[in-house]
PDB file of C-alpha atoms in Angstrom:
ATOM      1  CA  UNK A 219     115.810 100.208 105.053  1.00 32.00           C
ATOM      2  CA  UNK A 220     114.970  96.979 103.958  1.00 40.00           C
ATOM      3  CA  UNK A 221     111.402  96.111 105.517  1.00 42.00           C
ATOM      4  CA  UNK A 222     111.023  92.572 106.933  1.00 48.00           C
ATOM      5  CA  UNK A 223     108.547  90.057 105.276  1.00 46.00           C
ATOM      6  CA  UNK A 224     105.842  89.012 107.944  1.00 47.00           C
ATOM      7  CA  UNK A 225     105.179  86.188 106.298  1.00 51.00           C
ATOM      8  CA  UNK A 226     106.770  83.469 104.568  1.00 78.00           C
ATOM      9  CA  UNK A 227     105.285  82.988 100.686  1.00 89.00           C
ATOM     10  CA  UNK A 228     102.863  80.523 100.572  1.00 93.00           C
ATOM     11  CA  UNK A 229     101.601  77.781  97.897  1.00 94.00           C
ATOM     12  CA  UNK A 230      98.606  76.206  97.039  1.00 94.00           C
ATOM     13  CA  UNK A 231      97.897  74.305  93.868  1.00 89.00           C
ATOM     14  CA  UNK A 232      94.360  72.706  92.398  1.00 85.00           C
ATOM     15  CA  UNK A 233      93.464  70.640  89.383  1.00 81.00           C
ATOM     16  CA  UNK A 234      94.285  73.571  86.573  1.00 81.00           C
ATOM     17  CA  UNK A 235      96.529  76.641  88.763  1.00 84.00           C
ATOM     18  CA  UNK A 236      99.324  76.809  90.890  1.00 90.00           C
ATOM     19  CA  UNK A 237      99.535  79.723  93.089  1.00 94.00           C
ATOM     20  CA  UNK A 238     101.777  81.710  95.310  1.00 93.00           C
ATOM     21  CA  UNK A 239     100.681  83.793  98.071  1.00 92.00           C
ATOM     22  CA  UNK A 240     102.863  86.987  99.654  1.00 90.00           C
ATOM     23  CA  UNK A 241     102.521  89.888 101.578  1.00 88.00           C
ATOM     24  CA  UNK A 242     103.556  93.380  99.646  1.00 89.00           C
ATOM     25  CA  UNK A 243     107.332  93.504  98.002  1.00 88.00           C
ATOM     26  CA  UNK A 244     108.700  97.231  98.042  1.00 83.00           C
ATOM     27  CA  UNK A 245     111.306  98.781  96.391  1.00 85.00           C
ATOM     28  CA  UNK A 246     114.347  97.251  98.474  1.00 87.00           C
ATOM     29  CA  UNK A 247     113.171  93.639  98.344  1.00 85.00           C
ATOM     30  CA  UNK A 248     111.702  93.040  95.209  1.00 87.00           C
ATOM     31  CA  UNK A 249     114.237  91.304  93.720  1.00 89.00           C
ATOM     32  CA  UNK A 250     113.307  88.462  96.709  1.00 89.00           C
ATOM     33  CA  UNK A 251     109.926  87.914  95.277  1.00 91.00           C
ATOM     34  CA  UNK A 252     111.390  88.012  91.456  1.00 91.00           C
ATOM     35  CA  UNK A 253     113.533  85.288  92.427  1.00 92.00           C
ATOM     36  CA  UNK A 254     110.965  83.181  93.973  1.00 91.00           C
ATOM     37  CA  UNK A 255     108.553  83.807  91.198  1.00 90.00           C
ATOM     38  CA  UNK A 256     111.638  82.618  88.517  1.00 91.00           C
ATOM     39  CA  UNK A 257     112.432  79.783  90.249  1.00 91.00           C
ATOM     40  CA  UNK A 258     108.482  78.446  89.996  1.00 89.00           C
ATOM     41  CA  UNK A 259     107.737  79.267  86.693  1.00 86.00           C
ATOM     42  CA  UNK A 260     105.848  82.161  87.429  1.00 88.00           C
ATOM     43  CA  UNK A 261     104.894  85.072  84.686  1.00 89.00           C
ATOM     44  CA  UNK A 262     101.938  86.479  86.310  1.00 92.00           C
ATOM     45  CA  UNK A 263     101.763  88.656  89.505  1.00 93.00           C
ATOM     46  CA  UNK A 264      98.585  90.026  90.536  1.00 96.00           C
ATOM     47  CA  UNK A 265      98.646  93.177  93.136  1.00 92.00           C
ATOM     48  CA  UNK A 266      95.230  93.330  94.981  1.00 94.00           C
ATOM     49  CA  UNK A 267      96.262  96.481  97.277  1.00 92.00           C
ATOM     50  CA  UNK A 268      96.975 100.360  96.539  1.00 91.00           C
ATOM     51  CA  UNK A 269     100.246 100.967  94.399  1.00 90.00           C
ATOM     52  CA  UNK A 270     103.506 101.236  96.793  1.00 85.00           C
ATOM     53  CA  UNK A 271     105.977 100.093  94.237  1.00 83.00           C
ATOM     54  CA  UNK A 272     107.184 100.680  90.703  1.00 87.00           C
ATOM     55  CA  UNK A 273     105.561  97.823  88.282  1.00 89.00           C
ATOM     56  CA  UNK A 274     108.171  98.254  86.151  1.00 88.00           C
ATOM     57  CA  UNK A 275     110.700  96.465  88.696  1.00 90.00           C
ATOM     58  CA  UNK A 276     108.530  93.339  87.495  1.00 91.00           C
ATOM     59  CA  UNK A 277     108.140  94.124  84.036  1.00 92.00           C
ATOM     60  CA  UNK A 278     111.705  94.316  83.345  1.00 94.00           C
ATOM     61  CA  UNK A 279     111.803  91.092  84.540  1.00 91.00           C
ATOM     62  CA  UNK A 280     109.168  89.355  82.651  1.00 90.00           C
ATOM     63  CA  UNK A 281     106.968  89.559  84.462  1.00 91.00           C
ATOM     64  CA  UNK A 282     103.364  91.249  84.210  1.00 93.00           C
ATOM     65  CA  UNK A 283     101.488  92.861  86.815  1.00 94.00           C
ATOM     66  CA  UNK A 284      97.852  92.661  86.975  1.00 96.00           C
ATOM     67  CA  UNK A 285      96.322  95.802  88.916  1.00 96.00           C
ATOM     68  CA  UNK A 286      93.055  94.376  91.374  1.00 96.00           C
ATOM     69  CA  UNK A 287      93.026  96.602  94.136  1.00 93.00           C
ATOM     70  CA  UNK A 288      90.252  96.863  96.486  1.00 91.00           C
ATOM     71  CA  UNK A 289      89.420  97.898 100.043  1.00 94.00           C
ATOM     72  CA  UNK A 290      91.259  96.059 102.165  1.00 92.00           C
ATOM     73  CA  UNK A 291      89.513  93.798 104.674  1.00 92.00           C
ATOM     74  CA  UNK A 292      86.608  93.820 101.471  1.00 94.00           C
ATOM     75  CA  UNK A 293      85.092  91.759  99.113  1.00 96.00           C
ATOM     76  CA  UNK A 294      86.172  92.689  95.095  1.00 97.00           C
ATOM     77  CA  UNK A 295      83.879  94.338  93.401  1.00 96.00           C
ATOM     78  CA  UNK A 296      82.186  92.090  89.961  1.00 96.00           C
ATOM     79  CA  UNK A 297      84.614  93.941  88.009  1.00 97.00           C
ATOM     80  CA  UNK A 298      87.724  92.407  90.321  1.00 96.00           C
ATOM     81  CA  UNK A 299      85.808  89.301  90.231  1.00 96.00           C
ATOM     82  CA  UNK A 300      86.194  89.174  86.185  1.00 95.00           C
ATOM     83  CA  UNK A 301      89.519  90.502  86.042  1.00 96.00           C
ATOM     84  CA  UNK A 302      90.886  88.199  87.988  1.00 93.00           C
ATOM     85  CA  UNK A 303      88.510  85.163  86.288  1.00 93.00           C
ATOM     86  CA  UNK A 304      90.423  86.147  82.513  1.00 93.00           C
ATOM     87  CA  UNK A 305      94.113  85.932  84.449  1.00 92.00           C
ATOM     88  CA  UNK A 306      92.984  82.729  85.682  1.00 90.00           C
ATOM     89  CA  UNK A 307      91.805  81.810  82.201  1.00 86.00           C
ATOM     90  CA  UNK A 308      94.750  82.631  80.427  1.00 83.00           C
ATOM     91  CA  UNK A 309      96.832  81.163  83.184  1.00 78.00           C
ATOM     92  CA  UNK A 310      94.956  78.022  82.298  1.00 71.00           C
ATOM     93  CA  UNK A 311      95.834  78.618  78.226  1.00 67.00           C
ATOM     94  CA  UNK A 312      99.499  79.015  78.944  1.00 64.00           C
ATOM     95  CA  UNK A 313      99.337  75.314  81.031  1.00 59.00           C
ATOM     96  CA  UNK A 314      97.461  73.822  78.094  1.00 60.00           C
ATOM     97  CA  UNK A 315     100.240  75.385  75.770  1.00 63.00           C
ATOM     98  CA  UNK A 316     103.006  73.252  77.922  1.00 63.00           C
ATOM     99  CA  UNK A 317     101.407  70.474  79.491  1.00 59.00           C
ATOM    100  CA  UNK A 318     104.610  69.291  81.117  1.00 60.00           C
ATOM    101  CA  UNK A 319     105.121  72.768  83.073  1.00 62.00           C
ATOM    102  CA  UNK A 320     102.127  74.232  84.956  1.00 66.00           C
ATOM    103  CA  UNK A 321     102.150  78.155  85.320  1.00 74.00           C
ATOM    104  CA  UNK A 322     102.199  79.931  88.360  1.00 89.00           C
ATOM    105  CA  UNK A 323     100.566  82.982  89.601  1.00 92.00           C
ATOM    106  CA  UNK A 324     102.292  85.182  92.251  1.00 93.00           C
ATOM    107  CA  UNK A 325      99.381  87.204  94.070  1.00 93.00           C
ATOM    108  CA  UNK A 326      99.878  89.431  97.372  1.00 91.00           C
ATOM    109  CA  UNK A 327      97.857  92.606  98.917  1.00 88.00           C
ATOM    110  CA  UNK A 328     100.058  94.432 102.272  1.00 82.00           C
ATOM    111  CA  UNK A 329     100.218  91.637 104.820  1.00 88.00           C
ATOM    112  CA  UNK A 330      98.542  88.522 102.216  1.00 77.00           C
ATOM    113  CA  UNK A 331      96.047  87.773 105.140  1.00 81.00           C
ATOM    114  CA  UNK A 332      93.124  89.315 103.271  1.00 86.00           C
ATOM    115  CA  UNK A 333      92.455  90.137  99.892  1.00 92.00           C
ATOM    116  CA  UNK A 334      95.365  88.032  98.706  1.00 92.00           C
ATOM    117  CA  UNK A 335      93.403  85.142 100.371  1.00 95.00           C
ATOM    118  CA  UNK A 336      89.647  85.759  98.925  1.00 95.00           C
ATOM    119  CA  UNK A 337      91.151  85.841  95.185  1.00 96.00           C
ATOM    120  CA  UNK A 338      92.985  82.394  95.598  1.00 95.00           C
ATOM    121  CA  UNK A 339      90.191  81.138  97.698  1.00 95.00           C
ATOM    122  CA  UNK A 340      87.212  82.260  94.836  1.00 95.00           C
ATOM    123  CA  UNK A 341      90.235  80.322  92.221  1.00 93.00           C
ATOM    124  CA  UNK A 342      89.727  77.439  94.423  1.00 94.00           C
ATOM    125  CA  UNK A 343      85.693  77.198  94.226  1.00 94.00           C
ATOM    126  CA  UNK A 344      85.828  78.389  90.738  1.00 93.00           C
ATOM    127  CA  UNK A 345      87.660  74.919  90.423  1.00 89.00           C
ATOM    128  CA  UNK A 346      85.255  72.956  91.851  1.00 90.00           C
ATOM    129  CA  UNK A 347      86.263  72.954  95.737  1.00 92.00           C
ATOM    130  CA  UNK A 348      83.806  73.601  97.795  1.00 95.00           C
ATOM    131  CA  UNK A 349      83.588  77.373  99.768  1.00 96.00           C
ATOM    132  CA  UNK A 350      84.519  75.579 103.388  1.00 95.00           C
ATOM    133  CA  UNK A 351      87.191  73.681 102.870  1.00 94.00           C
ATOM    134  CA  UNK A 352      89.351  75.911 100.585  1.00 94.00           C
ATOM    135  CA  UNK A 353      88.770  78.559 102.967  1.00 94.00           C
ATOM    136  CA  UNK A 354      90.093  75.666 105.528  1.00 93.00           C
ATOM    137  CA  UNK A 355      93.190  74.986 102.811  1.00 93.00           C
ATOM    138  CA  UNK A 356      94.288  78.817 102.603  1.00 92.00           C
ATOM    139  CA  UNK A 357      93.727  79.275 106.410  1.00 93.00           C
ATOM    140  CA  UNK A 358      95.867  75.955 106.895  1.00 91.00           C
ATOM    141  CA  UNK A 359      99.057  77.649 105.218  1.00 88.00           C
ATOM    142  CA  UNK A 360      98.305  81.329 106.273  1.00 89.00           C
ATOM    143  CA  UNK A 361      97.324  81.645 109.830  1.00 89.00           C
ATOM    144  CA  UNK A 362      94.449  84.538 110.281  1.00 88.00           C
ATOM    145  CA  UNK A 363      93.274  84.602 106.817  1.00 92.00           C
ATOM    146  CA  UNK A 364      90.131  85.603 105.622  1.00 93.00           C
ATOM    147  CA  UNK A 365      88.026  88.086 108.291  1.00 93.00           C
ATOM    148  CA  UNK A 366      84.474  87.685 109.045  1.00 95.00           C
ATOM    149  CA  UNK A 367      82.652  89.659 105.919  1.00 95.00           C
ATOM    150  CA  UNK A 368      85.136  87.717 103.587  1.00 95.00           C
ATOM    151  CA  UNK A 369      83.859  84.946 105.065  1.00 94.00           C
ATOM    152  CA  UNK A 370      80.542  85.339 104.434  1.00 95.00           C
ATOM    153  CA  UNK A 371      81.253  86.363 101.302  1.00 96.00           C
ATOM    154  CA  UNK A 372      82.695  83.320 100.500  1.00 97.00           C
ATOM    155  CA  UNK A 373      80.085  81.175 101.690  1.00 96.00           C
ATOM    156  CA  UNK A 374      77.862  82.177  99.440  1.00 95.00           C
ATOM    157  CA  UNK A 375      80.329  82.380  96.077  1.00 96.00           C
ATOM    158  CA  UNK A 376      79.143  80.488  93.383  1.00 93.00           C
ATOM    159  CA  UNK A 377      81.306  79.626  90.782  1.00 92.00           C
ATOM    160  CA  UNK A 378      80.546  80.634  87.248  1.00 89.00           C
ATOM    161  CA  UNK A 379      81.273  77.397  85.599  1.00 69.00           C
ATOM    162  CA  UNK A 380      81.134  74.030  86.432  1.00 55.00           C
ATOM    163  CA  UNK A 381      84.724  71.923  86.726  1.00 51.00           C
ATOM    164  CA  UNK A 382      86.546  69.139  88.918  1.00 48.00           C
ATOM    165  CA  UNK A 383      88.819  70.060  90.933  1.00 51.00           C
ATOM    166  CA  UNK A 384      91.891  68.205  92.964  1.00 49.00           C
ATOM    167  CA  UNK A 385      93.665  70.087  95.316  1.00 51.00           C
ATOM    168  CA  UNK A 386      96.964  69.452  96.039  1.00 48.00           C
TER     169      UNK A 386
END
């Protein structure tokens, strides 16, 4: 049985990443998400929640999974953090490598309401926005995002580098 999506994917871009946001594929709809990811360019998918469904139905695809599960309703661990800091840096290296076509990088946890939402929001301060309003931007295109620890949490994120950022 094919299980329905709650949500709709979702996009955000800033000055240097383009992302998608999604709630977990499974076994009978993958293929849905691999499409969507094709169609924007997209080589990197990041799974923040427990393992429910074969990698492999993405790496035969082209596509490469990056494992950064943690609790959900958490914060990521430092390790998280910096795992998810290199994808975001080579992310950055493959736009520099063709300027004209700006990478993309799929990310979901179960429902994308929670840890899906801290990693794209800590991308967004990371480039420069500040903690408020790119909570504001991911809570503008998925509605409930981000509890109350996560919050906090990302209140008081500081970026570890400097940079501009323009969001989209």
């Amino acid at each position: 049985m094919d299980r329905e999506r709650s949500h709709i994917e979702s996009y955000i871009e800033s000055s240097t990443h383009r992302f998608i946001l999604f709630d977990e594929p499974n076994q009978d709809n993958y293929m849905n998400f691999v499409e969507i990811m094709k169609k924007n360019n997209c080589v990197n998918l990041v799974r923040a929640c427990e393992i429910n469904y074969d990698a492999n139905l993405f790496t035969q695809q082209g596509i490469t999974v990056h494992e950064m599960a943690f609790r959900d309703g958490g914060i990521p661990s430092p390790e998280i953090i910096d795992k998810w800091l290199k994808v975001l840096k080579q992310s950055y290296t493959q736009n520099n490598e063709k300027p004209d076509i700006k990478t993309t990088i799929a990310i979901h946890c179960v429902a994308g309401l929670g840890r899906t939402p801290v990693l794209v929001t800590i991308a967004l301060i990371e480039d420069g926005g500040k903690p408020l309003q790119s909570i504001g931007l991911i809570r503008d295109i998925r509605k409930g995002a981000i509890n109350k620890p996560q919050l906090e949490f990302l209140k008081k994120y500081k970026p570890t580098a400097k940079k501009s950022c323009i969001i989209m």
